Coordinates of C-alpha atoms and ligand atoms in Angstrom, one line a residue:
Chain D
M1 CA 17.7 52.5 -22.6
T2 CA 15.2 54.6 -20.6
P3 CA 13.8 57.6 -22.4
E4 CA 14.5 61.1 -21.1
P5 CA 12.1 62.2 -18.4
H6 CA 9.4 64.7 -19.5
D7 CA 9.7 68.2 -18.0
V8 CA 6.3 67.7 -16.4
A9 CA 3.5 65.1 -16.2
V10 CA 0.0 66.4 -15.8
V11 CA -2.4 63.9 -14.3
G12 CA -6.1 64.5 -15.1
A13 CA -7.5 66.2 -18.3
G14 CA -10.4 68.1 -16.8
P15 CA -10.4 71.9 -16.8
A16 CA -7.5 72.1 -14.4
G17 CA -5.3 69.6 -16.3
L18 CA -6.1 71.0 -19.7
G19 CA -5.3 74.5 -18.5
A20 CA -2.0 73.2 -17.0
A21 CA -1.0 71.2 -20.1
A22 CA -1.8 74.1 -22.5
E23 CA 0.2 76.7 -20.5
A24 CA 3.1 74.4 -19.8
A25 CA 3.4 73.5 -23.5
G26 CA 3.0 77.2 -24.4
A27 CA 6.0 77.9 -22.1
G28 CA 8.1 75.5 -24.1
L29 CA 8.0 72.6 -21.6
D30 CA 7.9 69.0 -22.7
V31 CA 4.5 67.8 -21.3
V32 CA 2.8 64.4 -20.9
L33 CA -0.9 64.5 -20.1
I34 CA -2.5 61.4 -18.6
D35 CA -6.2 60.8 -18.0
A36 CA -8.5 58.0 -17.1
G37 CA -11.1 59.1 -19.6
Q38 CA -11.1 58.1 -23.3
R39 CA -11.8 61.7 -24.3
P40 CA -10.3 64.7 -22.6
G41 CA -12.5 67.2 -20.7
G42 CA -12.8 65.6 -17.2
Q43 CA -16.2 65.9 -15.5
Y44 CA -17.1 69.3 -16.8
W45 CA -16.4 68.8 -20.5
R46 CA -17.6 65.3 -20.6
H47 CA -19.1 64.8 -24.0
A48 CA -20.4 62.3 -26.5
E49 CA -18.1 61.2 -29.3
G50 CA -18.3 64.0 -31.9
G51 CA -20.5 65.9 -29.5
R52 CA -20.2 69.3 -27.9
G53 CA -20.4 70.4 -24.2
Q54 CA -21.0 73.6 -22.2
H55 CA -18.6 76.5 -22.8
W56 CA -17.2 74.6 -25.8
K57 CA -15.2 77.5 -27.2
A58 CA -13.0 77.4 -24.2
Y59 CA -12.5 73.7 -24.5
E60 CA -11.6 74.0 -28.2
G61 CA -9.2 76.8 -27.5
L62 CA -7.4 74.7 -25.0
S63 CA -7.4 71.6 -27.2
R64 CA -5.7 73.6 -30.0
R65 CA -2.9 74.4 -27.7
L66 CA -2.1 70.8 -26.9
G67 CA -0.3 70.1 -30.3
Q68 CA 3.1 69.3 -28.7
V69 CA 1.7 67.5 -25.7
R70 CA 2.1 63.8 -25.5
R71 CA -1.3 62.5 -24.5
I72 CA -2.1 59.2 -22.8
P73 CA -5.9 58.7 -22.4
G74 CA -7.8 55.8 -21.0
T75 CA -5.3 54.9 -18.3
Q76 CA -5.1 55.3 -14.5
V77 CA -2.0 56.4 -12.6
W78 CA -1.9 53.9 -9.8
L79 CA 1.5 54.7 -8.3
I80 CA 3.9 57.6 -8.3
T81 CA 7.4 57.3 -6.8
R82 CA 10.1 59.8 -6.5
D83 CA 13.8 59.4 -7.2
Q84 CA 16.8 61.6 -8.0
E85 CA 15.6 62.3 -11.6
G86 CA 12.1 63.2 -10.5
F87 CA 9.0 61.0 -10.6
T88 CA 8.0 57.7 -12.1
L89 CA 4.3 57.2 -12.8
R90 CA 2.9 53.7 -13.2
L91 CA -0.1 53.4 -15.4
T92 CA -2.7 50.7 -15.9
G93 CA -2.2 48.8 -19.1
H94 CA 0.6 51.2 -20.3
D95 CA 4.4 51.6 -19.8
P96 CA 5.6 53.8 -16.9
V97 CA 6.3 57.5 -17.6
T98 CA 9.0 59.6 -16.0
A99 CA 8.9 63.4 -15.4
R100 CA 10.9 66.0 -13.5
A101 CA 7.8 67.6 -12.0
V102 CA 4.1 66.7 -11.6
I103 CA 1.0 68.8 -11.8
L104 CA -1.8 66.7 -10.2
C105 CA -5.3 67.6 -11.3
P106 CA -7.4 64.6 -10.3
G107 CA -10.6 66.4 -9.6
G108 CA -13.1 64.8 -7.3
Y109 CA -16.4 62.9 -7.0
D110 CA -19.9 63.3 -5.6
R111 CA -19.8 63.3 -1.8
Q112 CA -22.3 60.8 -0.4
L113 CA -24.2 60.2 2.8
P114 CA -25.7 56.8 3.4
I115 CA -29.5 56.8 3.5
P116 CA -31.8 53.8 4.2
G117 CA -32.4 52.3 0.7
W118 CA -29.5 54.2 -1.1
D119 CA -28.2 50.9 -2.4
L120 CA -31.3 50.2 -4.4
P121 CA -30.9 50.2 -8.2
G122 CA -32.3 53.5 -9.6
V123 CA -30.4 55.5 -6.9
M124 CA -27.3 57.2 -8.3
A125 CA -24.8 59.9 -7.6
A126 CA -26.0 63.2 -9.0
G127 CA -22.8 63.7 -10.9
G128 CA -23.1 60.2 -12.3
V129 CA -26.6 61.0 -13.6
Q130 CA -25.3 64.2 -15.2
A131 CA -22.4 62.2 -16.7
L132 CA -24.8 59.6 -18.2
L133 CA -27.0 62.3 -19.7
K134 CA -24.0 64.3 -21.2
E135 CA -22.2 61.4 -22.6
H136 CA -24.9 59.0 -23.5
G137 CA -28.2 60.9 -23.5
T138 CA -29.9 58.3 -21.3
A139 CA -31.2 58.2 -17.7
P140 CA -32.0 55.1 -15.6
G141 CA -35.6 56.1 -14.9
R142 CA -38.7 58.1 -15.9
R143 CA -39.6 60.0 -12.7
A144 CA -36.8 61.6 -10.7
V145 CA -36.1 63.2 -7.3
V146 CA -32.9 65.1 -7.0
A147 CA -31.7 65.5 -3.4
G148 CA -28.8 66.6 -1.2
T149 CA -27.3 70.0 -1.2
G150 CA -25.5 72.6 -3.3
P151 CA -25.9 74.5 -6.5
F152 CA -25.1 71.4 -8.6
L153 CA -28.5 69.9 -7.9
L154 CA -30.0 72.6 -10.3
P155 CA -28.2 71.7 -13.5
V156 CA -28.9 68.0 -12.9
A157 CA -32.6 68.6 -12.5
V158 CA -32.7 70.8 -15.6
A159 CA -30.7 68.2 -17.6
L160 CA -33.1 65.5 -16.6
A161 CA -36.1 67.5 -17.5
R162 CA -34.6 68.3 -20.9
A163 CA -34.0 64.6 -21.5
G164 CA -37.7 64.0 -21.0
V165 CA -37.5 62.7 -17.4
A166 CA -40.3 64.0 -15.1
V167 CA -38.5 65.7 -12.2
A168 CA -40.9 65.2 -9.2
A169 CA -38.9 67.3 -6.8
V170 CA -35.5 68.8 -5.9
A171 CA -34.8 68.6 -2.2
E172 CA -32.1 71.0 -1.0
A173 CA -31.1 70.5 2.6
N174 CA -30.0 74.0 3.2
P175 CA -31.7 77.4 3.0
V176 CA -30.4 79.0 -0.2
T177 CA -30.5 82.7 0.7
G178 CA -26.8 83.3 0.1
W179 CA -26.3 82.2 -3.5
L180 CA -29.7 81.9 -5.1
R181 CA -32.0 84.5 -3.6
D182 CA -29.4 87.2 -3.6
P183 CA -27.3 86.6 -6.7
F184 CA -26.1 90.1 -7.1
G185 CA -25.0 90.4 -3.6
A186 CA -23.0 87.3 -4.2
L187 CA -19.4 87.6 -3.5
A188 CA -16.7 87.7 -6.1
A189 CA -17.8 85.4 -8.9
P190 CA -21.1 86.8 -10.2
S191 CA -21.2 84.6 -13.3
K192 CA -21.7 81.5 -11.1
S193 CA -24.7 83.0 -9.4
V194 CA -26.2 84.2 -12.7
E195 CA -25.8 80.6 -13.9
A196 CA -27.7 79.4 -10.8
V197 CA -30.5 81.9 -11.5
R198 CA -30.8 80.7 -15.1
Y199 CA -31.2 77.1 -13.9
A200 CA -33.8 78.3 -11.3
A201 CA -35.7 80.0 -14.1
A202 CA -35.5 76.8 -16.3
M203 CA -36.9 74.8 -13.4
T204 CA -39.7 77.2 -12.8
A205 CA -40.6 77.0 -16.5
R206 CA -40.8 73.3 -16.2
R207 CA -42.7 73.4 -12.9
V208 CA -40.1 71.5 -11.0
L209 CA -40.8 71.5 -7.3
Y210 CA -37.8 73.1 -5.5
R211 CA -37.9 72.4 -1.8
T212 CA -35.3 74.1 0.4
R213 CA -34.5 73.1 4.0
T214 CA -35.7 69.6 3.0
V215 CA -33.8 66.4 3.5
I216 CA -34.2 63.0 2.0
T217 CA -34.4 60.5 4.8
E218 CA -35.3 57.2 3.1
I219 CA -35.6 55.5 -0.3
V220 CA -38.1 52.7 -0.5
G221 CA -38.7 50.0 -3.2
D222 CA -38.8 46.3 -3.9
G223 CA -35.7 45.5 -5.8
R224 CA -35.4 49.0 -7.2
A225 CA -36.2 52.6 -6.1
E226 CA -40.0 53.3 -6.1
A227 CA -40.4 56.3 -3.7
V228 CA -38.5 58.7 -1.5
R229 CA -39.3 60.1 1.9
L230 CA -38.6 63.8 2.4
R231 CA -38.6 65.7 5.7
R232 CA -38.9 69.5 5.9
A233 CA -37.3 71.7 8.6
D234 CA -40.7 72.0 10.4
G235 CA -40.8 68.2 10.8
T236 CA -43.5 67.5 8.2
Q237 CA -42.9 64.4 6.1
E238 CA -43.9 63.5 2.6
E239 CA -43.5 60.5 0.3
I240 CA -42.9 61.1 -3.4
A241 CA -42.9 58.4 -6.1
A242 CA -39.7 58.2 -8.1
D243 CA -37.8 55.4 -9.9
L244 CA -34.6 57.6 -10.3
V245 CA -33.0 59.2 -7.3
A246 CA -30.0 61.5 -7.8
L247 CA -28.0 62.1 -4.6
G248 CA -25.3 64.7 -4.1
W249 CA -24.0 66.5 -1.0
G250 CA -21.4 68.5 -2.9
F251 CA -18.2 67.1 -4.2
T252 CA -15.1 65.8 -2.4
P253 CA -11.5 65.7 -3.8
S254 CA -9.5 62.8 -5.0
L255 CA -6.4 62.9 -2.8
E256 CA -4.7 59.5 -3.2
L257 CA -1.9 60.9 -5.5
P258 CA -1.2 64.0 -3.4
I259 CA -1.1 61.9 -0.2
M260 CA 1.1 59.3 -1.9
L261 CA 3.7 62.0 -2.6
G262 CA 3.6 63.3 0.9
A263 CA 1.7 66.5 0.2
E264 CA -0.1 68.0 3.3
T265 CA -3.8 67.9 3.5
R266 CA -6.3 69.8 5.7
L267 CA -10.0 70.1 6.5
D268 CA -11.9 72.5 4.3
E269 CA -14.9 74.7 5.4
D270 CA -17.4 72.0 4.5
G271 CA -15.5 69.2 6.3
S272 CA -13.9 67.6 3.2
L273 CA -10.2 66.8 3.1
V274 CA -8.3 68.9 0.6
A275 CA -4.7 69.3 -0.5
V276 CA -2.7 72.3 0.9
V277 CA -1.3 74.6 -1.8
D278 CA 0.2 78.1 -1.7
G279 CA -1.0 81.1 -3.8
S280 CA 0.9 79.7 -6.8
Q281 CA -0.4 76.0 -6.6
R282 CA 2.7 74.6 -5.0
S283 CA 2.0 71.7 -2.6
T284 CA 4.1 71.1 0.4
A285 CA 5.9 68.3 -1.5
D286 CA 8.9 69.4 -3.6
G287 CA 8.1 69.4 -7.4
V288 CA 4.5 68.6 -6.8
Y289 CA 1.9 71.1 -8.0
I290 CA -1.8 70.6 -7.4
A291 CA -4.8 72.3 -9.1
G292 CA -8.5 72.0 -9.4
E293 CA -11.0 70.4 -7.1
A294 CA -8.2 68.6 -5.2
T295 CA -7.3 71.9 -3.6
G296 CA -10.9 72.6 -2.6
V297 CA -14.1 72.2 -4.5
G298 CA -14.7 75.4 -6.5
G299 CA -16.0 74.6 -10.0
A300 CA -14.7 74.5 -13.5
A301 CA -13.6 78.1 -14.0
L302 CA -11.5 78.1 -10.8
A303 CA -10.0 74.7 -11.7
L304 CA -9.0 76.0 -15.1
A305 CA -7.4 79.1 -13.6
E306 CA -5.5 77.0 -11.0
G307 CA -4.2 74.6 -13.6
R308 CA -2.9 77.5 -15.8
L309 CA -1.3 79.1 -12.7
A310 CA 0.4 75.9 -11.7
A311 CA 2.0 75.5 -15.1
L312 CA 3.2 79.1 -15.3
T313 CA 4.6 78.9 -11.8
L314 CA 6.5 75.7 -12.7
A315 CA 7.8 77.4 -15.9
G316 CA 9.0 80.3 -13.9
S317 CA 6.8 82.8 -15.7
G318 CA 6.9 86.4 -14.4
K319 CA 3.3 87.1 -15.7
T320 CA 1.1 85.5 -13.1
A321 CA -0.2 88.4 -11.1
R322 CA -3.6 88.6 -12.8
L323 CA -4.1 84.9 -12.7
R324 CA -3.2 84.8 -9.0
R325 CA -5.7 87.5 -8.3
A326 CA -8.4 85.5 -10.2
V327 CA -7.6 82.4 -8.3
R328 CA -7.8 84.3 -4.9
R329 CA -11.2 85.7 -5.9
G330 CA -12.5 82.3 -7.0
R331 CA -11.3 80.7 -3.8
R332 CA -13.1 83.3 -1.7
F333 CA -16.3 82.7 -3.6
A334 CA -15.9 78.9 -3.4
A335 CA -15.4 79.0 0.3
A336 CA -18.6 81.1 0.8
M337 CA -20.4 78.5 -1.3
R338 CA -19.1 75.6 0.8
R339 CA -20.1 77.4 4.0
A340 CA -23.6 77.8 2.6
C341 CA -24.0 74.1 1.7
P342 CA -22.8 71.9 4.6
V343 CA -24.2 68.4 5.1
P344 CA -27.2 68.6 7.5
A345 CA -26.0 68.7 11.1
E346 CA -28.3 65.8 12.2
W347 CA -27.9 63.5 9.2
T348 CA -26.9 60.4 11.2
A349 CA -30.3 60.5 12.8
W350 CA -31.9 59.0 9.7
L351 CA -29.6 55.9 9.9
T352 CA -31.1 52.6 11.2
E353 CA -29.1 49.6 12.4
S354 CA -29.5 47.9 9.1
T355 CA -28.7 50.9 6.8
V356 CA -25.8 50.0 4.6
V357 CA -22.9 52.4 5.1
C358 CA -20.1 50.7 3.1
R359 CA -21.8 49.5 -0.1
C360 CA -18.9 47.3 -1.2
E361 CA -18.5 45.2 1.9
E362 CA -22.2 45.7 2.9
V363 CA -21.3 47.0 6.4
P364 CA -24.4 48.3 8.1
Y365 CA -24.6 51.2 10.6
G366 CA -25.2 48.8 13.5
E367 CA -21.8 47.3 13.0
L368 CA -20.1 50.6 13.1
R369 CA -22.0 51.4 16.3
R370 CA -20.9 48.1 17.8
A371 CA -17.3 48.7 16.9
C372 CA -17.4 52.1 18.7
H373 CA -19.6 51.2 21.7
D374 CA -18.8 47.6 22.4
L375 CA -15.2 47.2 21.0
G376 CA -13.9 50.7 22.0
A377 CA -13.0 52.0 18.5
D378 CA -12.4 55.7 19.1
D379 CA -11.4 56.9 15.6
A380 CA -12.0 56.2 11.9
R381 CA -8.9 54.1 11.6
A382 CA -10.0 51.8 14.4
V383 CA -13.5 51.5 13.0
K384 CA -12.1 50.6 9.7
M385 CA -9.9 47.8 11.3
L386 CA -12.8 46.4 13.3
A387 CA -15.9 46.7 11.1
R388 CA -14.0 46.9 7.7
P389 CA -15.9 49.7 6.0
G390 CA -14.0 51.2 3.1
M391 CA -12.0 48.1 2.5
G392 CA -13.7 47.0 -0.8
W393 CA -13.4 47.8 -4.4
C394 CA -14.1 51.5 -4.2
Q395 CA -11.3 51.9 -1.6
G396 CA -13.5 54.1 0.7
R397 CA -14.4 56.6 -2.0
M398 CA -18.1 56.2 -1.5
C399 CA -18.3 55.8 2.3
G400 CA -15.1 57.4 3.6
F401 CA -16.5 60.8 4.3
A402 CA -19.6 59.4 6.0
T403 CA -17.8 56.7 8.0
A404 CA -15.3 59.2 9.3
A405 CA -18.2 61.4 10.5
I406 CA -20.0 58.5 12.0
A407 CA -16.9 57.2 13.9
A408 CA -16.3 60.7 15.3
R409 CA -20.0 61.2 16.2
L410 CA -20.3 57.9 18.0
N411 CA -17.3 59.1 20.1
G412 CA -19.0 62.5 20.8
R413 CA -16.9 64.7 18.6
V414 CA -16.6 66.0 15.0
A415 CA -14.4 64.4 12.4
T416 CA -10.8 65.5 12.1
A417 CA -8.5 65.6 9.2
D418 CA -6.9 62.4 10.6
D419 CA -10.3 60.6 10.6
L420 CA -10.6 61.5 6.9
R421 CA -7.1 60.6 6.0
A422 CA -7.8 57.0 7.2
F423 CA -10.0 56.7 4.1
A424 CA -8.2 59.0 1.6
A425 CA -4.8 57.3 1.5
R426 CA -4.8 54.6 -1.1
V427 CA -1.9 52.5 -2.4
P428 CA -2.3 51.6 -5.1
A429 CA -4.4 54.6 -6.1
F430 CA -6.8 52.3 -8.0
P431 CA -7.5 48.5 -8.0
V432 CA -4.7 47.2 -10.3
A433 CA -4.7 44.0 -12.5
L434 CA -2.0 41.5 -11.7
E435 CA -0.4 42.0 -15.1
D436 CA 0.2 45.6 -14.3
L437 CA 1.9 44.7 -11.0
A438 CA 4.0 42.1 -12.7
E439 CA 5.1 44.1 -15.7
N440 CA 6.0 47.2 -13.7
Chain R
M1 CA -24.6 51.8 -37.3
T2 CA -26.1 50.3 -34.2
Y3 CA -24.4 47.5 -32.3
T4 CA -26.2 44.5 -30.9
M5 CA -25.0 42.9 -27.7
T6 CA -26.6 40.2 -25.6
F7 CA -27.4 40.4 -22.0
E8 CA -28.2 37.1 -20.3
G9 CA -29.2 35.9 -23.8
R10 CA -31.5 38.8 -24.7
P11 CA -30.4 41.3 -27.4
V12 CA -29.4 44.8 -26.2
R13 CA -28.8 47.6 -28.7
A14 CA -26.0 50.2 -28.3
E15 CA -24.9 53.3 -30.1
P16 CA -21.2 53.6 -30.9
G17 CA -19.5 55.6 -28.1
Q18 CA -22.0 54.4 -25.5
S19 CA -20.8 52.6 -22.4
V20 CA -22.0 49.1 -21.7
A21 CA -24.0 50.5 -18.7
A22 CA -25.6 53.3 -20.8
A23 CA -26.8 50.7 -23.3
L24 CA -28.2 48.5 -20.6
V25 CA -30.0 51.4 -18.9
A26 CA -31.3 52.7 -22.2
S27 CA -32.9 49.3 -22.8
G28 CA -34.6 49.3 -19.4
V29 CA -32.2 47.2 -17.4
V30 CA -31.3 48.9 -14.1
S31 CA -29.4 46.1 -12.3
W32 CA -27.2 43.3 -13.5
R33 CA -25.5 41.7 -10.5
V34 CA -26.3 40.8 -6.9
T35 CA -24.0 41.4 -4.0
R36 CA -21.9 38.6 -2.6
G37 CA -23.1 39.1 1.0
Q38 CA -26.8 39.6 1.0
G39 CA -27.7 39.0 -2.6
R40 CA -28.9 42.6 -3.2
P41 CA -29.3 43.8 -6.8
R42 CA -26.9 46.5 -8.0
G43 CA -26.5 48.5 -11.2
L44 CA -25.1 52.0 -11.7
F45 CA -24.2 54.3 -8.8
C46 CA -21.3 56.7 -9.3
G47 CA -21.4 56.5 -13.1
I48 CA -17.7 57.5 -13.4
G49 CA -15.7 54.3 -12.7
L50 CA -15.1 54.6 -9.0
C51 CA -17.7 52.7 -6.9
H52 CA -17.5 49.3 -8.7
D53 CA -21.3 48.7 -8.2
C54 CA -21.7 48.2 -11.9
L55 CA -19.4 45.2 -12.2
I56 CA -20.4 42.8 -15.0
T57 CA -18.9 39.8 -16.9
I58 CA -18.1 40.8 -20.5
D59 CA -17.3 38.0 -23.0
G60 CA -16.5 35.7 -20.1
V61 CA -14.2 38.2 -18.3
P62 CA -15.6 39.0 -14.9
D63 CA -15.6 42.2 -12.8
Q64 CA -15.5 44.8 -15.6
R65 CA -17.0 48.2 -14.9
A66 CA -20.0 48.6 -17.2
C67 CA -19.9 52.4 -16.8
V68 CA -16.4 52.7 -18.4
V69 CA -16.2 49.9 -20.9
P70 CA -17.3 51.1 -24.3
A71 CA -20.0 48.9 -26.0
R72 CA -19.0 46.8 -29.0
D73 CA -20.9 44.9 -31.5
G74 CA -21.5 41.3 -30.4
M75 CA -20.5 41.6 -26.8
R76 CA -21.9 39.0 -24.4
L77 CA -22.9 40.6 -21.1
G78 CA -23.7 38.9 -17.9
D79 CA -22.7 35.6 -16.3
R80 CA -25.3 33.3 -17.7
D81 CA -24.1 33.0 -21.3
D82 CA -20.4 32.4 -20.5
A83 CA -20.4 28.9 -21.9
Ligands
LIG1 C1 -19.6 63.0 -12.0 C2 -19.4 64.5 -11.9 C3 -20.1 65.3 -12.8 C4 -19.9 66.7 -12.8 N1 -20.6 67.4 -13.7 C5 -20.5 68.8 -13.7 C6 -21.2 69.6 -14.6 O1 -22.0 69.1 -15.4 N2 -21.1 70.9 -14.5 C7 -20.2 71.5 -13.6 O2 -20.2 72.7 -13.6 N3 -19.5 70.8 -12.8 C8 -19.6 69.4 -12.8 N4 -18.9 68.7 -11.9 C9 -18.0 69.3 -11.0 C10 -16.6 69.3 -11.6 O3 -15.8 68.4 -10.9 C11 -15.8 70.6 -11.7 O4 -16.6 71.6 -12.0 C12 -14.7 70.5 -12.7 O5 -14.8 69.5 -13.7 C13 -13.4 70.3 -12.0 O6 -12.3 70.3 -12.8 P1 -11.0 69.5 -12.4 O7 -10.1 69.6 -13.6 O8 -10.5 69.9 -11.1 O9 -11.5 67.9 -12.3 P2 -12.2 66.9 -13.2 O10 -13.0 67.6 -14.3 O11 -12.9 66.0 -12.3 O12 -11.0 66.1 -14.0 C14 -10.2 65.3 -13.3 C15 -9.7 64.2 -14.2 O13 -8.6 63.5 -13.7 C16 -8.8 62.1 -13.9 N5 -8.1 61.3 -12.9 C17 -8.2 61.4 -11.6 N6 -7.3 60.6 -11.0 C18 -6.6 60.0 -11.9 C19 -5.5 59.1 -12.0 N7 -5.0 58.5 -10.8 N8 -5.1 58.6 -13.2 C20 -5.6 59.1 -14.3 N9 -6.6 60.1 -14.4 C21 -7.1 60.5 -13.2 C22 -10.3 61.9 -13.9 O14 -10.7 60.7 -14.6 C23 -10.8 63.2 -14.6 O15 -10.9 63.0 -16.0 C24 -19.0 67.3 -11.9 C25 -18.3 66.4 -11.0 C26 -18.5 65.1 -11.0 C27 -17.7 64.2 -10.0
LIG2 S1 -21.2 53.0 -11.6 FE1 -19.6 53.3 -10.2 S2 -18.0 52.2 -11.1 FE2 -19.5 52.1 -12.6

């Protein structure tokens, strides 16, 4: 006998998913909350066992409202299918779950650009460094350079310094006039800018070198990272010793589940692919609501508001006007932030023939170039077929954004949503063990 | 209590709740496998279970993500002490 489907399955227990699950349960719906992590909280509220994280009161408040929610932690949703009853979600190492509606809150991950030497041990995604510090209090090095673009570089640098790591420099590719120098002119979410100013003050106190309009062009070392090369806007170059390099060019959404269910996607201001939703978090696919980073990278507060709004919309609540206004405001601010922090226009100039682009399959830039110039590949899909980037374990999560941009550029154009979709569609959503395929 | 694991025969300590990768990194190990193609060393990259750079053999079971598997007392990490 198959059990009754839940009213709603919420995928992801970050700020968006917790907000969605709490509101849905509050509205009397029967909710199942599924997350890959062992402890709820997603990336923002990642914490050590028994530990506490930032804005912890909000987390505790949400947790208290999850009493009636069936929680399934430590498992990945690798397939969602639709039938007359609703949806069936297949999980790794766990029985399938059925639900009449889904709220997808899968978050995202650090957006990466390949850089000569970026596959050396000691080089990590900025968010990964933050995650390691938050959950385990350790860092894989003693002297760090934090590089890329976006406001997230600041908290990473401060967290490293607090953990006793010497932060040699923070290299921000863009000018930061918009959101850091003029916090009070900042658009509609002043708290975010005030936060940035606080981090900036903490960095000043710790004498961290903050370089704007400065890009990282190479990481050198023998068997592990030993130094980075930075280039400023005026062309001057500099080498700085570091055994830990944290790289982040903003975040990019996880879209495999939305795409699997046929939800439309589009290009965002900063060139990432995001899921299309209306002002109430409905996707273009029936019964599929999407909230948080997946609809456009906008930070934890916006993710939480979107998650709550999705649940209230699903529950048919009449009291969503304020929340909808907050989400609209948050999205305007997030869009301004994304416009202020693009990847550098000329980033492909630092690639050499041997620079690894796809880390899994070890595909160098030279092979992508040959696929386009010698074999006639004219879009990301063709490059993927011919040179096989994005075909390894990570399923294109690390190199997809970059490879789409490279393929387009080698063909004299900018990447389209279709180029990005070539790397964002994944079935199954995650590598799956044979037992899971067999049992399901 | 503190756990003790072995990495390629050497002892590695871990705190309960730490991932295998965090314990390795805390003990000064930054890479624990080489790539199939060009034999390049790899350790942590994304830190959140997505990139698969951190794959490791644990108690004889290959290809586990060190950044997501919780450390346990007595774990044998790495290929060379499979026997
Ligand atoms: C590594 C990392 C560290 C970050 N650290 C910070 C920080 O310190 N401060 C900050 O302000 N912002 C941080 N961010 C930005 C952060 O993403 C957002 O601010 C916020 O957490 C977004 O909330 P969310 O609910 O949309 O997504 P998330 O918090 O990312 O939550 C999404 C959850 O969904 C789960 N998930 C995704 N797909 C599946 C699936 N198929 N099956 C099961 N579970 C799934 C994920 O494991 C995750 O737990 C970080 C981002 C990353 C990637
Ligand atoms: S470091 Fe990326 S999967 Fe473990």
